[in-house]
DNA sequence: ATCATAGTCGTCTGCCTGACGATAAACACT
DNA sequence: AGTGTTTATCGTCAGGCAGACGACTATGAT
């Protein structure tokens, strides 16, 4: 390494960008904010911001998440998910031209949250909304049948979103992370609809029920209370202490 | 985002650090270099260096890998491993105090290579060597029975190494990445010894043979030639086109 | 009362894995 | 040449798990 002299290394701006995912109305949705300034003014982008001078990367991501959504990030070291959203580092993007203004390295983070929070614009964003990831990712020539098509995301945020979605899709296979999309108490059917929305497939309710209730530590009955979402009342569960699923939940082919 | 003004955001140094792993003499080993300057002068550290002003992160990692080992990194977009080493982004470390000189954000990368290359000190390192990861990671009060104990790694490189090793251990479960530790032609037994060294377990040769030869696209017979490593001659294989193993190779419990 | 909806318990079959036995083909001895 | 050692490779068998699907239960809607 070179001797210490600030003029011997190039200066970078470091930001955190957030892929905040939730499941609403049977669809996997991402939080996007409208840019109020150039470049990409008026375009949708992932929420994010600069890392402060004496701030850790995870702290910056948790702060941005709180500013944009009001969500409180879980302690990453906690074994079981608490009341806050799951937050983990995703990947880092630093191509020289990714921000036309200057050299910016962005440490992207992935956040998973239950549906509850209404998107509220905070701090440095004009407006915020949940958009189905399918509409956000199918921007390469495909048509969009939403009333308001979200257009292509600013910067390289389309790639970052794609990587975050793929991370979520693969991680719910072998971890109990899908419970991060559910409220603190939920039914097996609600958990199944999370898997179906994230993977975009239909799962057999009977086999799914056998799998999740048979995996030790995945679900614990919450008092045995019931609720309704349509038919027969269902048992309520909380997320158990297990974090890894072994054997994993198998994603159907194709 | 704030309006563009370089004085409105803190300046960071951005580096790449490399976790270069190989398998030698039945042990998983990592490349470490001795630091020639403070801080941590004389201590072992992971190879790495500053990202240049107009250089992509992956390019910087490939450049550092080439400078330190002479290895050529594979194109990450290539489906099958070529002659070079496998290189992928691992994680980013940016705690405020991790480098006492200044605010440094390090984008760690993971490289896997066959045993062949002799470590050669390049560029900005006094000396380099392969060290068993077990000795490097068991520095928390544990004793080391090597002739020359590698002492604790500089900076937070112990954590980075641990994360890289864990990534490699889990990724060979569900991908064909273990072939990156082998030369272009190898036997089933050599591949099995890779798994055994990375996981630190013993595997049944018969079940392993059935598994790897039965997974489509994992291995392709290379002319059917044979070689010897001890007993009966073994068939030679190359890595097939498959990148994901489905169903995965199961790591034995405990 | 009947239907629709959703939840929950079983059954059966096929595939995969772990735990072996057995054979084959080299080398190192004597 | 014969014996032992080492490694590779083929088979067999039982247990576990997943996919496909039938059956029954408990609620609300008509």
Short mmCIF file of N, CA, C and O (backbone and C1' of nucleotides) in Angstrom, two decimals, chain C, chain D:
data_model
loop_
_atom_site.label_atom_id
_atom_site.label_comp_id
_atom_site.label_asym_id
_atom_site.label_seq_id
_atom_site.Cartn_x
_atom_site.Cartn_y
_atom_site.Cartn_z
P DA C 1 -81.06 -27.51 7.37
"O5'" DA C 1 -80.71 -27.11 5.90
"C5'" DA C 1 -81.56 -27.64 4.91
"C4'" DA C 1 -81.11 -27.22 3.57
"C3'" DA C 1 -79.87 -27.95 3.03
"O3'" DA C 1 -80.09 -28.23 1.65
"C1'" DA C 1 -79.47 -25.63 3.03
P DT C 2 -79.20 -29.30 0.94
"O5'" DT C 2 -78.28 -28.34 0.06
"C5'" DT C 2 -78.87 -27.33 -0.73
"C4'" DT C 2 -77.80 -26.40 -1.26
"C3'" DT C 2 -76.47 -27.09 -1.64
"O3'" DT C 2 -76.18 -26.81 -2.99
"C1'" DT C 2 -76.07 -25.17 -0.31
P DC C 3 -74.91 -27.52 -3.67
"O5'" DC C 3 -73.92 -26.26 -3.82
"C5'" DC C 3 -74.44 -24.99 -4.18
"C4'" DC C 3 -73.38 -23.93 -4.01
"C3'" DC C 3 -71.97 -24.37 -4.43
"O3'" DC C 3 -71.42 -23.39 -5.30
"C1'" DC C 3 -71.93 -23.45 -2.24
P DA C 4 -70.06 -23.71 -6.07
"O5'" DA C 4 -69.05 -22.68 -5.38
"C5'" DA C 4 -69.49 -21.35 -5.11
"C4'" DA C 4 -68.47 -20.64 -4.23
"C3'" DA C 4 -67.01 -20.99 -4.57
"O3'" DA C 4 -66.24 -19.80 -4.57
"C1'" DA C 4 -67.43 -21.44 -2.30
P DT C 5 -64.69 -19.86 -4.97
"O5'" DT C 5 -63.97 -19.81 -3.54
"C5'" DT C 5 -64.34 -18.80 -2.62
"C4'" DT C 5 -63.59 -19.01 -1.32
"C3'" DT C 5 -62.13 -19.43 -1.50
"O3'" DT C 5 -61.30 -18.52 -0.82
"C1'" DT C 5 -63.21 -20.82 0.06
P DA C 6 -59.71 -18.52 -1.17
"O5'" DA C 6 -59.11 -19.21 0.13
"C5'" DA C 6 -59.61 -18.79 1.36
"C4'" DA C 6 -59.20 -19.70 2.48
"C3'" DA C 6 -57.79 -20.27 2.40
"O3'" DA C 6 -57.15 -20.00 3.63
"C1'" DA C 6 -59.37 -21.99 2.76
P DG C 7 -55.65 -20.54 3.93
"O5'" DG C 7 -55.93 -21.75 4.92
"C5'" DG C 7 -56.65 -21.48 6.11
"C4'" DG C 7 -56.84 -22.76 6.89
"C3'" DG C 7 -55.55 -23.52 7.19
"O3'" DG C 7 -55.57 -23.92 8.55
"C1'" DG C 7 -57.09 -24.94 6.10
P DT C 8 -54.22 -24.41 9.24
"O5'" DT C 8 -54.39 -25.99 9.12
"C5'" DT C 8 -55.44 -26.62 9.83
"C4'" DT C 8 -55.49 -28.09 9.50
"C3'" DT C 8 -54.15 -28.81 9.54
"O3'" DT C 8 -54.18 -29.76 10.60
"C1'" DT C 8 -55.43 -29.45 7.65
P DC C 9 -52.96 -30.69 10.92
"O5'" DC C 9 -53.41 -32.10 10.32
"C5'" DC C 9 -54.68 -32.61 10.66
"C4'" DC C 9 -54.95 -33.89 9.92
"C3'" DC C 9 -53.77 -34.86 9.90
"O3'" DC C 9 -54.22 -36.17 10.22
"C1'" DC C 9 -54.54 -34.47 7.70
P DG C 10 -53.17 -37.31 10.55
"O5'" DG C 10 -53.48 -38.39 9.42
"C5'" DG C 10 -53.42 -37.96 8.09
"C4'" DG C 10 -53.95 -39.03 7.17
"C3'" DG C 10 -52.91 -40.11 6.83
"O3'" DG C 10 -53.51 -41.36 6.59
"C1'" DG C 10 -53.31 -38.72 4.93
P DT C 11 -52.54 -42.63 6.40
"O5'" DT C 11 -52.44 -42.78 4.81
"C5'" DT C 11 -53.62 -42.62 4.02
"C4'" DT C 11 -53.27 -42.83 2.55
"C3'" DT C 11 -52.13 -43.81 2.30
"O3'" DT C 11 -52.47 -44.65 1.22
"C1'" DT C 11 -51.65 -41.76 1.28
P DC C 12 -51.65 -46.02 1.04
"O5'" DC C 12 -50.91 -45.74 -0.35
"C5'" DC C 12 -51.62 -45.09 -1.40
"C4'" DC C 12 -50.64 -44.60 -2.45
"C3'" DC C 12 -49.42 -45.51 -2.62
"O3'" DC C 12 -49.20 -45.76 -4.00
"C1'" DC C 12 -48.76 -43.27 -2.31
P DT C 13 -48.23 -46.95 -4.43
"O5'" DT C 13 -47.38 -46.29 -5.57
"C5'" DT C 13 -47.85 -45.10 -6.24
"C4'" DT C 13 -46.66 -44.26 -6.65
"C3'" DT C 13 -45.38 -45.06 -6.91
"O3'" DT C 13 -44.84 -44.68 -8.17
"C1'" DT C 13 -44.94 -43.28 -5.45
P DG C 14 -43.63 -45.52 -8.80
"O5'" DG C 14 -42.52 -44.38 -9.00
"C5'" DG C 14 -42.92 -43.07 -9.36
"C4'" DG C 14 -41.80 -42.10 -9.06
"C3'" DG C 14 -40.41 -42.65 -9.38
"O3'" DG C 14 -39.64 -41.63 -10.00
"C1'" DG C 14 -40.50 -42.04 -7.09
P DC C 15 -38.19 -41.98 -10.54
"O5'" DC C 15 -37.28 -41.07 -9.60
"C5'" DC C 15 -37.63 -39.71 -9.41
"C4'" DC C 15 -36.75 -39.11 -8.34
"C3'" DC C 15 -35.27 -39.46 -8.50
"O3'" DC C 15 -34.51 -38.27 -8.33
"C1'" DC C 15 -36.02 -40.08 -6.35
P DC C 16 -32.95 -38.29 -8.73
"O5'" DC C 16 -32.27 -38.00 -7.33
"C5'" DC C 16 -32.91 -37.09 -6.44
"C4'" DC C 16 -32.35 -37.30 -5.05
"C3'" DC C 16 -30.85 -37.62 -5.04
"O3'" DC C 16 -30.19 -36.70 -4.20
"C1'" DC C 16 -32.06 -39.20 -3.75
P DT C 17 -28.55 -36.79 -4.09
"O5'" DT C 17 -28.35 -37.36 -2.62
"C5'" DT C 17 -29.22 -36.94 -1.59
"C4'" DT C 17 -28.99 -37.76 -0.34
"C3'" DT C 17 -27.53 -38.09 -0.06
"O3'" DT C 17 -27.26 -37.85 1.30
"C1'" DT C 17 -28.81 -40.08 -0.12
P DG C 18 -25.72 -37.77 1.82
"O5'" DG C 18 -25.60 -39.00 2.83
"C5'" DG C 18 -26.48 -39.09 3.92
"C4'" DG C 18 -26.42 -40.49 4.49
"C3'" DG C 18 -25.01 -40.99 4.79
"O3'" DG C 18 -25.00 -41.59 6.08
"C1'" DG C 18 -26.14 -42.52 3.36
P DA C 19 -23.62 -42.13 6.69
"O5'" DA C 19 -23.72 -43.71 6.46
"C5'" DA C 19 -24.90 -44.40 6.87
"C4'" DA C 19 -24.77 -45.87 6.53
"C3'" DA C 19 -23.35 -46.44 6.68
"O3'" DA C 19 -23.38 -47.73 7.27
"C1'" DA C 19 -24.12 -46.83 4.50
P DC C 20 -22.05 -48.38 7.84
"O5'" DC C 20 -21.05 -48.34 6.59
"C5'" DC C 20 -20.37 -49.52 6.16
"C4'" DC C 20 -21.26 -50.38 5.29
"C3'" DC C 20 -20.47 -51.38 4.48
"O3'" DC C 20 -20.42 -52.62 5.17
"C1'" DC C 20 -22.13 -50.27 3.14
P DG C 21 -19.24 -53.59 4.83
"O5'" DG C 21 -19.66 -54.26 3.44
"C5'" DG C 21 -20.88 -54.97 3.35
"C4'" DG C 21 -20.96 -55.64 1.99
"C3'" DG C 21 -19.72 -56.45 1.61
"O3'" DG C 21 -20.09 -57.64 0.90
"C1'" DG C 21 -20.05 -54.74 0.03
P DA C 22 -18.92 -58.66 0.48
"O5'" DA C 22 -18.56 -58.23 -1.01
"C5'" DA C 22 -19.61 -58.05 -1.96
"C4'" DA C 22 -19.02 -57.69 -3.30
"C3'" DA C 22 -17.69 -58.39 -3.62
"O3'" DA C 22 -17.73 -58.97 -4.92
"C1'" DA C 22 -17.49 -56.06 -3.93
P DT C 23 -16.49 -59.89 -5.40
"O5'" DT C 23 -15.89 -59.04 -6.61
"C5'" DT C 23 -16.77 -58.47 -7.57
"C4'" DT C 23 -16.04 -57.39 -8.36
"C3'" DT C 23 -14.69 -57.83 -8.93
"O3'" DT C 23 -14.64 -57.55 -10.31
"C1'" DT C 23 -14.51 -55.76 -7.83
P DA C 24 -13.32 -58.01 -11.14
"O5'" DA C 24 -12.60 -56.61 -11.41
"C5'" DA C 24 -13.37 -55.50 -11.85
"C4'" DA C 24 -12.44 -54.33 -12.15
"C3'" DA C 24 -11.08 -54.73 -12.74
"O3'" DA C 24 -10.70 -53.75 -13.67
"C1'" DA C 24 -10.74 -53.63 -10.69
P DA C 25 -9.74 -54.13 -14.86
"O5'" DA C 25 -8.44 -53.24 -14.56
"C5'" DA C 25 -8.56 -51.84 -14.51
"C4'" DA C 25 -7.44 -51.25 -13.68
"C3'" DA C 25 -6.04 -51.70 -14.07
"O3'" DA C 25 -5.26 -50.55 -14.34
"C1'" DA C 25 -6.35 -51.80 -11.73
P DA C 26 -4.09 -50.59 -15.34
"O5'" DA C 26 -2.78 -50.70 -14.40
"C5'" DA C 26 -1.94 -49.61 -14.29
"C4'" DA C 26 -1.82 -49.20 -12.82
"C3'" DA C 26 -0.47 -49.50 -12.18
"O3'" DA C 26 0.44 -48.44 -12.48
"C1'" DA C 26 -2.29 -49.87 -10.66
P DC C 27 2.00 -48.76 -12.48
"O5'" DC C 27 2.36 -48.77 -10.92
"C5'" DC C 27 2.12 -47.59 -10.15
"C4'" DC C 27 2.45 -47.87 -8.70
"C3'" DC C 27 3.87 -48.39 -8.48
"O3'" DC C 27 4.52 -47.61 -7.48
"C1'" DC C 27 2.29 -49.84 -7.47
P DA C 28 6.10 -47.90 -7.18
"O5'" DA C 28 6.06 -48.76 -5.83
"C5'" DA C 28 5.25 -48.31 -4.74
"C4'" DA C 28 5.48 -49.21 -3.53
"C3'" DA C 28 6.93 -49.68 -3.39
"O3'" DA C 28 7.27 -49.77 -2.01
"C1'" DA C 28 5.53 -51.55 -3.71
P DC C 29 8.84 -49.69 -1.61
"O5'" DC C 29 9.08 -50.94 -0.65
"C5'" DC C 29 9.45 -52.19 -1.22
"C4'" DC C 29 8.54 -53.27 -0.68
"C3'" DC C 29 9.29 -54.58 -0.41
"O3'" DC C 29 9.44 -54.72 1.00
"C1'" DC C 29 7.29 -54.94 -1.71
P DT C 30 10.82 -55.42 1.49
"O5'" DT C 30 10.53 -56.98 1.23
"C5'" DT C 30 9.37 -57.57 1.81
"C4'" DT C 30 9.10 -58.91 1.16
"C3'" DT C 30 10.31 -59.86 1.16
"O3'" DT C 30 9.96 -61.06 1.81
"C1'" DT C 30 9.24 -59.78 -0.98
P DA D 1 6.28 -63.71 -13.78
"O5'" DA D 1 5.42 -64.29 -12.59
"C5'" DA D 1 5.02 -65.61 -12.53
"C4'" DA D 1 4.92 -66.00 -11.08
"C3'" DA D 1 3.56 -65.75 -10.47
"O3'" DA D 1 3.32 -66.76 -9.51
"C1'" DA D 1 5.17 -64.43 -9.35
P DG D 2 1.89 -66.88 -8.91
"O5'" DG D 2 2.01 -66.11 -7.53
"C5'" DG D 2 2.78 -66.67 -6.48
"C4'" DG D 2 2.70 -65.79 -5.25
"C3'" DG D 2 1.28 -65.34 -4.88
"O3'" DG D 2 1.14 -65.44 -3.48
"C1'" DG D 2 2.68 -63.45 -5.13
P DT D 3 -0.27 -65.35 -2.80
"O5'" DT D 3 -0.08 -64.19 -1.74
"C5'" DT D 3 1.21 -63.96 -1.16
"C4'" DT D 3 1.22 -62.55 -0.58
"C3'" DT D 3 -0.16 -62.01 -0.18
"O3'" DT D 3 -0.12 -61.50 1.13
"C1'" DT D 3 0.94 -60.48 -1.59
P DG D 4 -1.46 -61.02 1.81
"O5'" DG D 4 -1.17 -59.46 1.96
"C5'" DG D 4 0.13 -59.02 2.38
"C4'" DG D 4 0.23 -57.51 2.17
"C3'" DG D 4 -1.03 -56.73 2.58
"O3'" DG D 4 -0.65 -55.58 3.32
"C1'" DG D 4 -0.46 -56.23 0.35
P DT D 5 -1.75 -54.63 3.91
"O5'" DT D 5 -1.64 -53.36 2.97
"C5'" DT D 5 -0.36 -52.87 2.57
"C4'" DT D 5 -0.53 -51.63 1.71
"C3'" DT D 5 -1.77 -50.79 2.04
"O3'" DT D 5 -1.43 -49.42 2.05
"C1'" DT D 5 -1.81 -51.39 -0.24
P DT D 6 -2.48 -48.35 2.58
"O5'" DT D 6 -2.88 -47.63 1.21
"C5'" DT D 6 -1.87 -47.21 0.31
"C4'" DT D 6 -2.49 -46.81 -1.02
"C3'" DT D 6 -3.80 -46.04 -0.88
"O3'" DT D 6 -3.68 -44.79 -1.52
"C1'" DT D 6 -4.03 -47.80 -2.47
P DT D 7 -4.77 -43.63 -1.23
"O5'" DT D 7 -5.66 -43.68 -2.55
"C5'" DT D 7 -5.04 -43.53 -3.81
"C4'" DT D 7 -5.95 -44.03 -4.91
"C3'" DT D 7 -7.35 -43.42 -4.92
"O3'" DT D 7 -7.53 -42.73 -6.14
"C1'" DT D 7 -7.42 -45.76 -5.23
P DA D 8 -8.89 -41.96 -6.48
"O5'" DA D 8 -9.58 -43.01 -7.45
"C5'" DA D 8 -8.88 -43.48 -8.59
"C4'" DA D 8 -9.75 -44.45 -9.38
"C3'" DA D 8 -11.16 -43.97 -9.68
"O3'" DA D 8 -11.46 -44.21 -11.03
"C1'" DA D 8 -11.22 -46.07 -8.59
P DT D 9 -12.71 -43.53 -11.69
"O5'" DT D 9 -13.82 -44.66 -11.55
"C5'" DT D 9 -13.59 -45.93 -12.15
"C4'" DT D 9 -14.65 -46.92 -11.72
"C3'" DT D 9 -16.09 -46.38 -11.76
"O3'" DT D 9 -16.78 -47.04 -12.80
"C1'" DT D 9 -15.67 -47.72 -9.84
P DC D 10 -18.30 -46.74 -13.04
"O5'" DC D 10 -19.02 -48.05 -12.43
"C5'" DC D 10 -18.56 -49.34 -12.80
"C4'" DC D 10 -19.33 -50.41 -12.05
"C3'" DC D 10 -20.85 -50.19 -12.02
"O3'" DC D 10 -21.50 -51.41 -12.31
"C1'" DC D 10 -20.01 -50.46 -9.82
P DG D 11 -23.05 -51.40 -12.60
"O5'" DG D 11 -23.64 -52.33 -11.44
"C5'" DG D 11 -23.07 -52.21 -10.17
"C4'" DG D 11 -23.65 -53.20 -9.19
"C3'" DG D 11 -25.16 -53.08 -8.98
"O3'" DG D 11 -25.72 -54.34 -8.64
"C1'" DG D 11 -23.99 -52.32 -7.04
P DT D 12 -27.31 -54.43 -8.51
"O5'" DT D 12 -27.57 -54.50 -6.94
"C5'" DT D 12 -26.61 -55.13 -6.10
"C4'" DT D 12 -27.03 -54.96 -4.64
"C3'" DT D 12 -28.53 -54.76 -4.42
"O3'" DT D 12 -28.93 -55.54 -3.30
"C1'" DT D 12 -27.34 -53.01 -3.41
P DC D 13 -30.49 -55.86 -3.12
"O5'" DC D 13 -30.84 -55.09 -1.78
"C5'" DC D 13 -29.91 -55.12 -0.68
"C4'" DC D 13 -30.25 -54.00 0.30
"C3'" DC D 13 -31.74 -53.68 0.38
"O3'" DC D 13 -32.17 -53.76 1.73
"C1'" DC D 13 -30.44 -51.71 0.12
P DA D 14 -33.72 -53.73 2.06
"O5'" DA D 14 -33.79 -52.52 3.09
"C5'" DA D 14 -32.79 -52.39 4.10
"C4'" DA D 14 -32.79 -50.98 4.66
"C3'" DA D 14 -34.17 -50.43 5.00
"O3'" DA D 14 -34.12 -49.71 6.21
"C1'" DA D 14 -33.12 -49.02 3.42
P DG D 15 -35.45 -49.15 6.84
"O5'" DG D 15 -35.24 -47.57 6.75
"C5'" DG D 15 -34.01 -47.00 7.22
"C4'" DG D 15 -34.02 -45.51 6.94
"C3'" DG D 15 -35.33 -44.81 7.27
"O3'" DG D 15 -35.05 -43.57 7.90
"C1'" DG D 15 -34.80 -44.50 4.98
P DG D 16 -36.24 -42.61 8.35
"O5'" DG D 16 -36.09 -41.42 7.31
"C5'" DG D 16 -34.78 -40.97 6.92
"C4'" DG D 16 -34.89 -39.78 5.99
"C3'" DG D 16 -36.11 -38.89 6.25
"O3'" DG D 16 -35.76 -37.55 5.97
"C1'" DG D 16 -36.27 -39.84 4.08
P DC D 17 -36.76 -36.39 6.46
"O5'" DC D 17 -37.08 -35.66 5.09
"C5'" DC D 17 -36.04 -35.52 4.11
"C4'" DC D 17 -36.67 -35.27 2.74
"C3'" DC D 17 -37.91 -34.39 2.78
"O3'" DC D 17 -37.78 -33.36 1.83
"C1'" DC D 17 -38.33 -36.38 1.57
P DA D 18 -38.86 -32.18 1.76
"O5'" DA D 18 -39.36 -32.31 0.26
"C5'" DA D 18 -38.40 -32.57 -0.77
"C4'" DA D 18 -39.10 -32.84 -2.08
"C3'" DA D 18 -40.29 -31.94 -2.37
"O3'" DA D 18 -40.36 -31.68 -3.76
"C1'" DA D 18 -41.02 -34.18 -2.19
P DG D 19 -41.37 -30.60 -4.31
"O5'" DG D 19 -42.40 -31.45 -5.16
"C5'" DG D 19 -41.95 -32.10 -6.34
"C4'" DG D 19 -43.04 -33.00 -6.88
"C3'" DG D 19 -44.36 -32.28 -7.16
"O3'" DG D 19 -44.83 -32.69 -8.45
"C1'" DG D 19 -44.72 -34.12 -5.69
P DA D 20 -46.14 -32.07 -9.08
"O5'" DA D 20 -47.25 -33.18 -8.78
"C5'" DA D 20 -47.02 -34.54 -9.15
"C4'" DA D 20 -48.23 -35.37 -8.82
"C3'" DA D 20 -49.56 -34.62 -8.97
"O3'" DA D 20 -50.51 -35.45 -9.62
"C1'" DA D 20 -49.37 -35.49 -6.78
P DC D 21 -51.84 -34.85 -10.17
"O5'" DC D 21 -52.89 -35.19 -9.02
"C5'" DC D 21 -52.91 -36.51 -8.55
"C4'" DC D 21 -53.57 -36.59 -7.22
"C3'" DC D 21 -54.89 -35.83 -7.06
"O3'" DC D 21 -55.94 -36.77 -6.99
"C1'" DC D 21 -53.59 -35.84 -5.09
P DG D 22 -57.44 -36.35 -6.94
"O5'" DG D 22 -58.01 -37.16 -5.68
"C5'" DG D 22 -57.50 -38.46 -5.39
"C4'" DG D 22 -57.95 -38.88 -4.00
"C3'" DG D 22 -59.38 -38.48 -3.64
"O3'" DG D 22 -60.01 -39.51 -2.90
"C1'" DG D 22 -57.86 -37.53 -2.09
P DA D 23 -61.55 -39.37 -2.47
"O5'" DA D 23 -61.48 -38.78 -0.98
"C5'" DA D 23 -60.64 -39.42 -0.02
"C4'" DA D 23 -60.75 -38.71 1.32
"C3'" DA D 23 -62.15 -38.18 1.65
"O3'" DA D 23 -62.51 -38.57 2.96
"C1'" DA D 23 -60.53 -36.47 1.92
P DC D 24 -64.03 -38.36 3.47
"O5'" DC D 24 -63.86 -37.25 4.60
"C5'" DC D 24 -62.82 -37.42 5.58
"C4'" DC D 24 -62.54 -36.11 6.25
"C3'" DC D 24 -63.79 -35.37 6.76
"O3'" DC D 24 -63.64 -35.10 8.13
"C1'" DC D 24 -62.36 -33.92 5.58
P DT D 25 -64.87 -34.41 8.94
"O5'" DT D 25 -64.32 -32.95 9.22
"C5'" DT D 25 -62.97 -32.78 9.67
"C4'" DT D 25 -62.69 -31.30 9.84
"C3'" DT D 25 -63.85 -30.48 10.40
"O3'" DT D 25 -63.33 -29.54 11.32
"C1'" DT D 25 -63.17 -29.57 8.36
P DA D 26 -64.21 -29.11 12.60
"O5'" DA D 26 -64.45 -27.55 12.28
"C5'" DA D 26 -63.32 -26.70 12.27
"C4'" DA D 26 -63.60 -25.50 11.41
"C3'" DA D 26 -64.87 -24.70 11.75
"O3'" DA D 26 -64.51 -23.36 11.98
"C1'" DA D 26 -64.67 -25.03 9.43
P DT D 27 -65.29 -22.54 13.06
"O5'" DT D 27 -66.05 -21.49 12.14
"C5'" DT D 27 -65.54 -20.27 11.84
"C4'" DT D 27 -65.60 -19.95 10.36
"C3'" DT D 27 -66.80 -19.13 9.90
"O3'" DT D 27 -66.62 -17.77 10.23
"C1'" DT D 27 -65.99 -20.65 8.22
P DG D 28 -67.81 -16.75 10.22
"O5'" DG D 28 -67.98 -16.43 8.67
"C5'" DG D 28 -66.91 -15.78 7.98
"C4'" DG D 28 -67.27 -15.62 6.51
"C3'" DG D 28 -68.53 -14.79 6.26
"O3'" DG D 28 -68.33 -13.95 5.14
"C1'" DG D 28 -68.77 -16.94 5.31
P DA D 29 -69.49 -12.98 4.66
"O5'" DA D 29 -70.09 -13.71 3.38
"C5'" DA D 29 -69.25 -13.95 2.25
"C4'" DA D 29 -70.04 -14.52 1.08
"C3'" DA D 29 -71.32 -13.75 0.71
"O3'" DA D 29 -71.49 -13.77 -0.70
"C1'" DA D 29 -71.88 -15.96 1.32
P DT D 30 -72.60 -12.83 -1.35
"O5'" DT D 30 -73.73 -13.88 -1.72
"C5'" DT D 30 -73.40 -15.02 -2.54
"C4'" DT D 30 -74.63 -15.89 -2.75
"C3'" DT D 30 -75.93 -15.11 -2.90
"O3'" DT D 30 -76.57 -15.46 -4.13
"C1'" DT D 30 -76.17 -16.87 -1.30
#
